PDB file of C-alpha atoms and ligand atoms in Angstrom:
ATOM      1  CA  MET A   1     -91.150  10.162 -52.092  1.00  0.00           C
ATOM      2  CA  SER A   2     -92.636   7.908 -54.211  1.00  0.00           C
ATOM      3  CA  ASP A   3     -90.563   6.539 -57.860  1.00  0.00           C
ATOM      4  CA  GLU A   4     -93.965   8.315 -59.250  1.00  0.00           C
ATOM      5  CA  ARG A   5     -94.657  11.484 -57.097  1.00  0.00           C
ATOM      6  CA  ARG A   6     -90.787  11.758 -58.017  1.00  0.00           C
ATOM      7  CA  GLU A   7     -90.726  11.748 -61.138  1.00  0.00           C
ATOM      8  CA  ASP A   8     -93.421  13.651 -61.295  1.00  0.00           C
ATOM      9  CA  PHE A   9     -92.076  16.427 -59.727  1.00  0.00           C
ATOM     10  CA  GLU A  10     -88.712  15.626 -61.821  1.00  0.00           C
ATOM     11  CA  ALA A  11     -90.897  16.157 -64.508  1.00  0.00           C
ATOM     12  CA  LYS A  12     -92.337  19.771 -63.983  1.00  0.00           C
ATOM     13  CA  GLY A  13     -88.773  21.056 -64.198  1.00  0.00           C
ATOM     14  CA  LEU A  14     -88.729  21.755 -60.678  1.00  0.00           C
ATOM     15  CA  VAL A  15     -85.359  24.081 -59.937  1.00  0.00           C
ATOM     16  CA  GLY A  16     -83.390  22.421 -57.465  1.00  0.00           C
ATOM     17  CA  GLY A  17     -84.705  19.409 -57.494  1.00  0.00           C
ATOM     18  CA  HIS A  18     -87.604  18.576 -54.941  1.00  0.00           C
ATOM     19  CA  PRO A  19     -87.095  20.396 -51.974  1.00  0.00           C
ATOM     20  CA  GLU A  20     -87.535  16.605 -49.691  1.00  0.00           C
ATOM     21  CA  ILE A  21     -85.594  14.868 -51.231  1.00  0.00           C
ATOM     22  CA  ARG A  22     -83.242  18.325 -51.680  1.00  0.00           C
ATOM     23  CA  ALA A  23     -83.796  18.326 -47.754  1.00  0.00           C
ATOM     24  CA  LYS A  24     -82.590  14.861 -47.265  1.00  0.00           C
ATOM     25  CA  THR A  25     -79.065  15.003 -49.113  1.00  0.00           C
ATOM     26  CA  ARG A  26     -78.264  18.507 -48.746  1.00  0.00           C
ATOM     27  CA  ARG A  27     -74.766  18.755 -46.754  1.00  0.00           C
ATOM     28  CA  CYS A  28     -74.126  22.224 -46.338  1.00  0.00           C
ATOM     29  CA  VAL A  29     -74.621  24.752 -42.636  1.00  0.00           C
ATOM     30  CA  GLU A  30     -78.486  24.490 -41.938  1.00  0.00           C
ATOM     31  CA  VAL A  31     -79.891  28.291 -42.075  1.00  0.00           C
ATOM     32  CA  GLU A  32     -81.138  29.069 -38.244  1.00  0.00           C
ATOM     33  CA  HIS A  33     -84.023  32.032 -38.294  1.00  0.00           C
ATOM     34  CA  SER A  34     -86.937  32.709 -36.345  1.00  0.00           C
ATOM     35  CA  SER A  35     -88.184  34.236 -40.474  1.00  0.00           C
ATOM     36  CA  PHE A  36     -86.858  31.350 -42.102  1.00  0.00           C
ATOM     37  CA  TRP A  37     -88.716  28.246 -42.672  1.00  0.00           C
ATOM     38  CA  THR A  38     -88.194  24.813 -43.869  1.00  0.00           C
ATOM     39  CA  PRO A  39     -92.704  23.230 -43.498  1.00  0.00           C
ATOM     40  CA  LEU A  40     -91.626  20.418 -45.801  1.00  0.00           C
ATOM     41  CA  GLU A  41     -89.317  18.623 -42.570  1.00  0.00           C
ATOM     42  CA  SER A  42     -91.158  20.580 -39.665  1.00  0.00           C
ATOM     43  CA  ASP A  43     -94.068  20.166 -38.679  1.00  0.00           C
ATOM     44  CA  SER A  44     -94.769  23.934 -36.511  1.00  0.00           C
ATOM     45  CA  HIS A  45     -93.386  25.479 -39.474  1.00  0.00           C
ATOM     46  CA  ALA A  46     -95.912  24.345 -41.620  1.00  0.00           C
ATOM     47  CA  THR A  47     -98.104  24.962 -38.430  1.00  0.00           C
ATOM     48  CA  ALA A  48     -96.541  28.103 -38.516  1.00  0.00           C
ATOM     49  CA  LEU A  49     -96.951  29.232 -42.417  1.00  0.00           C
ATOM     50  CA  ARG A  50    -100.300  28.171 -42.583  1.00  0.00           C
ATOM     51  CA  GLN A  51    -101.572  30.202 -39.341  1.00  0.00           C
ATOM     52  CA  PHE A  52     -99.117  33.417 -40.556  1.00  0.00           C
ATOM     53  CA  SER A  53    -100.828  33.011 -44.452  1.00  0.00           C
ATOM     54  CA  ALA A  54    -104.216  32.182 -42.913  1.00  0.00           C
ATOM     55  CA  PRO A  55    -105.397  36.191 -42.010  1.00  0.00           C
ATOM     56  CA  GLY A  56    -103.551  38.421 -44.965  1.00  0.00           C
ATOM     57  CA  PRO A  57    -103.880  40.125 -47.067  1.00  0.00           C
ATOM     58  CA  LEU A  58    -100.733  38.129 -48.545  1.00  0.00           C
ATOM     59  CA  ALA A  59     -98.040  38.243 -50.901  1.00  0.00           C
ATOM     60  CA  VAL A  60     -95.570  36.386 -52.056  1.00  0.00           C
ATOM     61  CA  GLU A  61     -92.988  37.113 -53.672  1.00  0.00           C
ATOM     62  CA  ILE A  62     -90.815  34.004 -55.620  1.00  0.00           C
ATOM     63  CA  GLY A  63     -87.381  34.966 -56.378  1.00  0.00           C
ATOM     64  CA  PHE A  64     -86.629  37.181 -54.133  1.00  0.00           C
ATOM     65  CA  GLY A  65     -82.940  36.626 -54.574  1.00  0.00           C
ATOM     66  CA  ARG A  66     -81.464  39.356 -52.485  1.00  0.00           C
ATOM     67  CA  GLY A  67     -84.603  40.042 -50.913  1.00  0.00           C
ATOM     68  CA  LEU A  68     -84.878  43.685 -51.772  1.00  0.00           C
ATOM     69  CA  PHE A  69     -88.206  44.119 -52.832  1.00  0.00           C
ATOM     70  CA  LEU A  70     -89.385  41.707 -50.245  1.00  0.00           C
ATOM     71  CA  GLY A  71     -88.070  43.694 -47.761  1.00  0.00           C
ATOM     72  CA  ARG A  72     -88.485  47.573 -48.823  1.00  0.00           C
ATOM     73  CA  PHE A  73     -93.181  45.898 -49.579  1.00  0.00           C
ATOM     74  CA  ALA A  74     -92.943  44.696 -46.099  1.00  0.00           C
ATOM     75  CA  MET A  75     -91.472  46.980 -44.743  1.00  0.00           C
ATOM     76  CA  GLN A  76     -93.859  50.214 -46.263  1.00  0.00           C
ATOM     77  CA  HIS A  77     -96.605  48.095 -46.797  1.00  0.00           C
ATOM     78  CA  CYS A  78     -96.795  46.569 -42.548  1.00  0.00           C
ATOM     79  CA  ASP A  79    -100.589  45.154 -42.554  1.00  0.00           C
ATOM     80  CA  TRP A  80     -99.019  42.600 -45.409  1.00  0.00           C
ATOM     81  CA  HIS A  81     -98.045  39.615 -44.965  1.00  0.00           C
ATOM     82  CA  CYS A  82     -94.814  39.059 -46.916  1.00  0.00           C
ATOM     83  CA  LEU A  83     -92.987  35.084 -48.126  1.00  0.00           C
ATOM     84  CA  GLY A  84     -90.257  35.170 -50.070  1.00  0.00           C
ATOM     85  CA  VAL A  85     -89.923  32.153 -51.910  1.00  0.00           C
ATOM     86  CA  GLU A  86     -86.414  31.717 -53.105  1.00  0.00           C
ATOM     87  CA  VAL A  87     -84.277  28.364 -54.301  1.00  0.00           C
ATOM     88  CA  LYS A  88     -80.705  29.280 -53.172  1.00  0.00           C
ATOM     89  CA  ARG A  89     -79.620  29.198 -49.936  1.00  0.00           C
ATOM     90  CA  LYS A  90     -76.831  31.857 -49.904  1.00  0.00           C
ATOM     91  CA  LEU A  91     -79.551  34.307 -51.262  1.00  0.00           C
ATOM     92  CA  VAL A  92     -82.141  33.230 -48.145  1.00  0.00           C
ATOM     93  CA  ARG A  93     -79.044  34.007 -45.962  1.00  0.00           C
ATOM     94  CA  GLU A  94     -78.552  37.337 -47.435  1.00  0.00           C
ATOM     95  CA  ALA A  95     -81.745  38.910 -47.383  1.00  0.00           C
ATOM     96  CA  LEU A  96     -82.458  37.792 -43.636  1.00  0.00           C
ATOM     97  CA  VAL A  97     -78.706  39.866 -43.019  1.00  0.00           C
ATOM     98  CA  ARG A  98     -80.553  42.662 -44.723  1.00  0.00           C
ATOM     99  CA  PHE A  99     -84.489  42.448 -42.777  1.00  0.00           C
ATOM    100  CA  ASP A 100     -82.559  41.973 -39.972  1.00  0.00           C
ATOM    101  CA  LYS A 101     -80.368  45.687 -40.211  1.00  0.00           C
ATOM    102  CA  TRP A 102     -83.959  46.750 -41.268  1.00  0.00           C
ATOM    103  CA  GLY A 103     -86.299  46.285 -38.538  1.00  0.00           C
ATOM    104  CA  VAL A 104     -89.008  43.641 -40.967  1.00  0.00           C
ATOM    105  CA  VAL A 105     -91.001  41.775 -38.961  1.00  0.00           C
ATOM    106  CA  ASN A 106     -94.035  40.791 -41.144  1.00  0.00           C
ATOM    107  CA  ALA A 107     -91.930  38.553 -44.121  1.00  0.00           C
ATOM    108  CA  ARG A 108     -91.170  34.917 -44.104  1.00  0.00           C
ATOM    109  CA  LEU A 109     -89.266  33.272 -45.974  1.00  0.00           C
ATOM    110  CA  LEU A 110     -88.319  29.738 -47.586  1.00  0.00           C
ATOM    111  CA  LEU A 111     -86.207  28.066 -49.195  1.00  0.00           C
ATOM    112  CA  GLY A 112     -86.814  25.405 -52.566  1.00  0.00           C
ATOM    113  CA  ASP A 113     -88.814  26.096 -55.892  1.00  0.00           C
ATOM    114  CA  ALA A 114     -92.360  27.760 -54.373  1.00  0.00           C
ATOM    115  CA  ARG A 115     -94.532  25.105 -57.595  1.00  0.00           C
ATOM    116  CA  ALA A 116     -93.611  22.416 -54.938  1.00  0.00           C
ATOM    117  CA  LEU A 117     -93.885  24.312 -51.255  1.00  0.00           C
ATOM    118  CA  LEU A 118     -96.763  26.604 -51.622  1.00  0.00           C
ATOM    119  CA  PRO A 119     -99.591  24.691 -52.803  1.00  0.00           C
ATOM    120  CA  PRO A 120     -99.244  21.867 -49.577  1.00  0.00           C
ATOM    121  CA  PHE A 121     -99.288  24.916 -47.105  1.00  0.00           C
ATOM    122  CA  LEU A 122    -101.660  27.526 -48.849  1.00  0.00           C
ATOM    123  CA  GLU A 123    -105.570  27.483 -48.603  1.00  0.00           C
ATOM    124  CA  LYS A 124    -107.272  27.812 -51.470  1.00  0.00           C
ATOM    125  CA  GLY A 125    -107.632  31.686 -52.747  1.00  0.00           C
ATOM    126  CA  SER A 126    -105.453  33.125 -50.965  1.00  0.00           C
ATOM    127  CA  ILE A 127    -102.774  35.277 -52.452  1.00  0.00           C
ATOM    128  CA  ASP A 128    -103.922  39.053 -52.715  1.00  0.00           C
ATOM    129  CA  ALA A 129    -100.559  40.046 -54.398  1.00  0.00           C
ATOM    130  CA  LEU A 130     -97.995  37.482 -56.421  1.00  0.00           C
ATOM    131  CA  PHE A 131     -93.965  38.957 -57.769  1.00  0.00           C
ATOM    132  CA  ILE A 132     -93.404  36.998 -60.124  1.00  0.00           C
ATOM    133  CA  LEU A 133     -89.501  39.946 -60.783  1.00  0.00           C
ATOM    134  CA  PHE A 134     -86.745  39.148 -63.267  1.00  0.00           C
ATOM    135  CA  PRO A 135     -86.899  35.579 -63.376  1.00  0.00           C
ATOM    136  CA  ASP A 136     -84.863  32.941 -64.354  1.00  0.00           C
ATOM    137  CA  PRO A 137     -85.185  33.133 -68.716  1.00  0.00           C
ATOM    138  CA  TRP A 138     -83.898  29.339 -68.777  1.00  0.00           C
ATOM    139  CA  TRP A 139     -82.424  29.928 -72.319  1.00  0.00           C
ATOM    140  CA  LYS A 140     -81.161  27.057 -72.746  1.00  0.00           C
ATOM    141  CA  LYS A 141     -84.226  24.899 -74.671  1.00  0.00           C
ATOM    142  CA  LYS A 142     -83.440  20.985 -71.997  1.00  0.00           C
ATOM    143  CA  HIS A 143     -83.832  24.426 -69.209  1.00  0.00           C
ATOM    144  CA  HIS A 144     -87.112  25.562 -70.503  1.00  0.00           C
ATOM    145  CA  LYS A 145     -89.350  23.451 -67.857  1.00  0.00           C
ATOM    146  CA  ARG A 146     -88.027  25.296 -65.657  1.00  0.00           C
ATOM    147  CA  ARG A 147     -89.326  28.750 -66.953  1.00  0.00           C
ATOM    148  CA  LEU A 148     -92.295  30.572 -64.245  1.00  0.00           C
ATOM    149  CA  LEU A 149     -94.268  32.506 -66.927  1.00  0.00           C
ATOM    150  CA  ASP A 150     -95.854  29.389 -68.711  1.00  0.00           C
ATOM    151  CA  ALA A 151     -99.335  27.455 -68.521  1.00  0.00           C
ATOM    152  CA  VAL A 152     -97.136  24.810 -67.049  1.00  0.00           C
ATOM    153  CA  GLY A 153     -95.271  26.095 -64.856  1.00  0.00           C
ATOM    154  CA  LEU A 154     -98.094  28.319 -63.343  1.00  0.00           C
ATOM    155  CA  ALA A 155    -100.716  25.692 -62.754  1.00  0.00           C
ATOM    156  CA  PRO A 156     -99.693  25.004 -59.000  1.00  0.00           C
ATOM    157  CA  LEU A 157    -100.595  28.845 -58.140  1.00  0.00           C
ATOM    158  CA  VAL A 158    -103.174  29.747 -59.966  1.00  0.00           C
ATOM    159  CA  PRO A 159    -105.892  27.682 -56.940  1.00  0.00           C
ATOM    160  CA  LEU A 160    -103.990  29.640 -54.421  1.00  0.00           C
ATOM    161  CA  LEU A 161    -104.619  33.102 -55.775  1.00  0.00           C
ATOM    162  CA  LYS A 162    -107.903  35.175 -54.733  1.00  0.00           C
ATOM    163  CA  ASP A 163    -110.250  36.677 -57.081  1.00  0.00           C
ATOM    164  CA  ASN A 164    -108.758  40.151 -57.634  1.00  0.00           C
ATOM    165  CA  ALA A 165    -105.369  39.103 -56.641  1.00  0.00           C
ATOM    166  CA  LEU A 166    -102.845  41.616 -58.033  1.00  0.00           C
ATOM    167  CA  VAL A 167    -100.123  39.964 -60.529  1.00  0.00           C
ATOM    168  CA  VAL A 168     -97.318  41.989 -61.357  1.00  0.00           C
ATOM    169  CA  VAL A 169     -94.125  40.563 -63.383  1.00  0.00           C
ATOM    170  CA  ARG A 170     -90.998  42.601 -64.439  1.00  0.00           C
ATOM    171  CA  SER A 171     -87.819  41.746 -66.875  1.00  0.00           C
ATOM    172  CA  ASP A 172     -85.366  43.286 -68.906  1.00  0.00           C
ATOM    173  CA  VAL A 173     -85.709  39.801 -71.135  1.00  0.00           C
ATOM    174  CA  PRO A 174     -88.411  40.544 -73.706  1.00  0.00           C
ATOM    175  CA  VAL A 175     -88.738  37.020 -74.658  1.00  0.00           C
ATOM    176  CA  VAL A 176     -89.578  36.257 -70.694  1.00  0.00           C
ATOM    177  CA  LEU A 177     -91.951  38.947 -71.438  1.00  0.00           C
ATOM    178  CA  ASP A 178     -93.804  38.056 -73.911  1.00  0.00           C
ATOM    179  CA  LEU A 179     -93.733  34.896 -72.074  1.00  0.00           C
ATOM    180  CA  ALA A 180     -95.763  36.503 -69.324  1.00  0.00           C
ATOM    181  CA  ARG A 181     -98.032  38.315 -72.409  1.00  0.00           C
ATOM    182  CA  ILE A 182     -99.364  34.590 -73.079  1.00  0.00           C
ATOM    183  CA  ALA A 183     -99.333  33.203 -70.093  1.00  0.00           C
ATOM    184  CA  LEU A 184    -100.751  35.002 -67.310  1.00  0.00           C
ATOM    185  CA  PRO A 185    -104.102  35.592 -69.975  1.00  0.00           C
ATOM    186  CA  ALA A 186    -104.445  32.012 -70.452  1.00  0.00           C
ATOM    187  CA  ILE A 187    -104.976  31.322 -66.517  1.00  0.00           C
ATOM    188  CA  GLY A 188    -107.403  33.718 -66.250  1.00  0.00           C
ATOM    189  CA  CYS A 189    -105.201  37.037 -65.812  1.00  0.00           C
ATOM    190  CA  GLU A 190    -106.683  41.212 -66.793  1.00  0.00           C
ATOM    191  CA  LEU A 191    -103.853  43.766 -67.392  1.00  0.00           C
ATOM    192  CA  THR A 192    -103.679  46.228 -65.678  1.00  0.00           C
ATOM    193  CA  ASP A 193    -102.397  49.958 -66.241  1.00  0.00           C
ATOM    194  CA  GLY A 194    -100.996  50.164 -62.845  1.00  0.00           C
ATOM    195  CA  PRO A 195    -100.241  47.739 -59.149  1.00  0.00           C
ATOM    196  CA  GLY A 196    -102.478  50.694 -56.954  1.00  0.00           C
ATOM    197  CA  LEU A 197    -100.134  50.175 -54.639  1.00  0.00           C
ATOM    198  CA  GLU A 198     -96.504  51.671 -54.385  1.00  0.00           C
ATOM    199  CA  LEU A 199     -94.068  48.966 -55.281  1.00  0.00           C
ATOM    200  CA  PRO A 200     -90.260  48.807 -54.387  1.00  0.00           C
ATOM    201  CA  VAL A 201     -87.926  48.172 -57.039  1.00  0.00           C
ATOM    202  CA  THR A 202     -86.029  45.620 -57.253  1.00  0.00           C
ATOM    203  CA  ASP A 203     -81.916  44.047 -57.336  1.00  0.00           C
ATOM    204  CA  ARG A 204     -82.276  43.472 -60.646  1.00  0.00           C
ATOM    205  CA  GLU A 205     -83.868  46.145 -61.286  1.00  0.00           C
ATOM    206  CA  ARG A 206     -81.288  48.518 -60.159  1.00  0.00           C
ATOM    207  CA  VAL A 207     -78.180  47.202 -61.826  1.00  0.00           C
ATOM    208  CA  CYS A 208     -80.435  47.259 -64.383  1.00  0.00           C
ATOM    209  CA  ASP A 209     -80.856  51.185 -64.003  1.00  0.00           C
ATOM    210  CA  ARG A 210     -77.519  51.738 -63.782  1.00  0.00           C
ATOM    211  CA  ILE A 211     -75.942  50.597 -67.176  1.00  0.00           C
ATOM    212  CA  GLY A 212     -79.377  51.291 -69.266  1.00  0.00           C
ATOM    213  CA  ILE A 213     -80.901  48.323 -69.333  1.00  0.00           C
ATOM    214  CA  PRO A 214     -84.464  49.062 -69.955  1.00  0.00           C
ATOM    215  CA  SER A 215     -86.372  46.834 -68.210  1.00  0.00           C
ATOM    216  CA  GLN A 216     -90.293  46.947 -68.287  1.00  0.00           C
ATOM    217  CA  GLU A 217     -93.514  45.913 -65.544  1.00  0.00           C
ATOM    218  CA  LEU A 218     -97.268  44.073 -66.234  1.00  0.00           C
ATOM    219  CA  CYS A 219     -99.307  44.419 -64.484  1.00  0.00           C
ATOM    220  CA  TYR A 220    -102.448  41.975 -63.944  1.00  0.00           C
ATOM    221  CA  ARG A 221    -105.935  41.057 -62.246  1.00  0.00           C
ATOM    222  CA  PHE A 222    -106.410  37.061 -61.364  1.00  0.00           C
ATOM    223  CA  ARG A 223    -110.176  36.587 -62.691  1.00  0.00           C
ATOM    224  CA  ALA A 224    -111.246  33.180 -60.771  1.00  0.00           C
ATOM    225  CA  SER A 225    -114.162  32.945 -63.422  1.00  0.00           C
ATOM    226  CA  GLY A 226    -111.558  34.053 -65.808  1.00  0.00           C
ATOM    227  CA  GLY A 227    -108.380  31.692 -67.994  1.00  0.00           C
ATOM    228  CA  ALA A 228    -108.866  29.067 -70.729  1.00  0.00           C
TER     229      ALA A 228
HETATM  230  C1  SAM B   1     -83.456  37.012 -61.448  1.00  0.00           C
HETATM  231  S1  SAM B   1     -83.551  36.618 -60.501  1.00  0.00           S
HETATM  232  C2  SAM B   1     -84.039  37.768 -59.407  1.00  0.00           C
HETATM  233  C3  SAM B   1     -83.352  37.855 -58.414  1.00  0.00           C
HETATM  234  C4  SAM B   1     -84.936  39.482 -57.635  1.00  0.00           C
HETATM  235  N1  SAM B   1     -85.920  39.358 -58.662  1.00  0.00           N
HETATM  236  C5  SAM B   1     -84.797  40.616 -58.053  1.00  0.00           C
HETATM  237  O1  SAM B   1     -85.063  41.212 -59.009  1.00  0.00           O
HETATM  238  O2  SAM B   1     -83.662  40.937 -58.334  1.00  0.00           O
HETATM  239  C6  SAM B   1     -83.954  34.992 -60.459  1.00  0.00           C
HETATM  240  C7  SAM B   1     -84.356  34.537 -58.766  1.00  0.00           C
HETATM  241  O3  SAM B   1     -85.571  33.844 -58.656  1.00  0.00           O
HETATM  242  C8  SAM B   1     -84.800  32.216 -58.283  1.00  0.00           C
HETATM  243  N2  SAM B   1     -86.001  31.667 -58.965  1.00  0.00           N
HETATM  244  C9  SAM B   1     -86.299  30.378 -59.819  1.00  0.00           C
HETATM  245  N3  SAM B   1     -86.872  30.289 -59.908  1.00  0.00           N
HETATM  246  C10 SAM B   1     -87.049  29.902 -59.337  1.00  0.00           C
HETATM  247  C11 SAM B   1     -88.195  28.833 -58.710  1.00  0.00           C
HETATM  248  N4  SAM B   1     -89.730  28.287 -58.950  1.00  0.00           N
HETATM  249  N5  SAM B   1     -88.923  28.876 -57.182  1.00  0.00           N
HETATM  250  C12 SAM B   1     -88.299  30.482 -56.408  1.00  0.00           C
HETATM  251  N6  SAM B   1     -86.994  30.561 -56.523  1.00  0.00           N
HETATM  252  C13 SAM B   1     -86.569  30.866 -57.089  1.00  0.00           C
HETATM  253  C14 SAM B   1     -83.683  32.196 -58.009  1.00  0.00           C
HETATM  254  O4  SAM B   1     -83.159  31.285 -57.879  1.00  0.00           O
HETATM  255  C15 SAM B   1     -83.049  33.484 -58.696  1.00  0.00           C
HETATM  256  O5  SAM B   1     -82.651  34.465 -57.092  1.00  0.00           O
END
C-alpha cells in the first residue's frame, strides 16, 4: 500500500488500522473456520465473498460483537445471506463457536473495519439490510473520527446500499442516536415506523434490559435518489 493511500485510510479513522496492514503485522493466532473469510489476503475468499453476497437478499451487521443478533437473524431468515464485520478477533472466534453450536449456515464473518473491507468486494446496491447495533460511542474527541454514524463514517458504505434498503440503528447512548438522526437523512435515508421483519436482540441490548438502561431502535429506508 502506498504512503498516500495509507494516510488516506488513517485520515478516515479506521478502527484498528487498515486491515491490509494489520494482516501483515499481527502476531496472534489465526482464526481457521469455513465461515470466516479474509478477502484482502486470499483470492479464493474474495471470490467466495463476491459469490455469497451477489444473489441476496443480503444483510450486513457492522460490529456484531459476540454474534447473538447476527446468528439469530440468520436462523430466523434462512433465505437471507448474512455478513458480519467485526474488528475484534476474540469476538469473531466467540461468534463462530456460537454459530457452530446453533447450526448457522447462512452467515459469514470478516475481521476488520467494515468501511475498508466491504467496498472492494460488494457490488454497488447489493445490501438489502444494514444493522449498526449499539456502535461504540467513541467518547474522546480524538476518537470521534472512528464513529460510524456520521456522514464521513458512512460514506464508503452508501454506494453499497440497495434502493429501499433497511437501515437499523440501536443504541443506549443518546449522543449516538442524535448522530444517527442527522447522518442517516443526510445520506438519503427516511425514517420508518419499524423494520417490517422480525429482528432479534443483541448481547449489549440484553445487558441493558437486565440492568434497566433504556435503549432505542431507529429504522430507516434508503432512497437511492435522496441524500445531500
Ligand atoms: C458496543 S459493541 C456492540 C456489539 C453488538 N452489536 C451488541 O449490540 O452486542 C460495538 C462493536 O462494534 C465493533 N466495531 C466498532 N467499529 C467497527 C467498525 N468500523 N467495523 C467493524 N466493527 C466495528 C467493536 O469492536 C465492538 O465489538
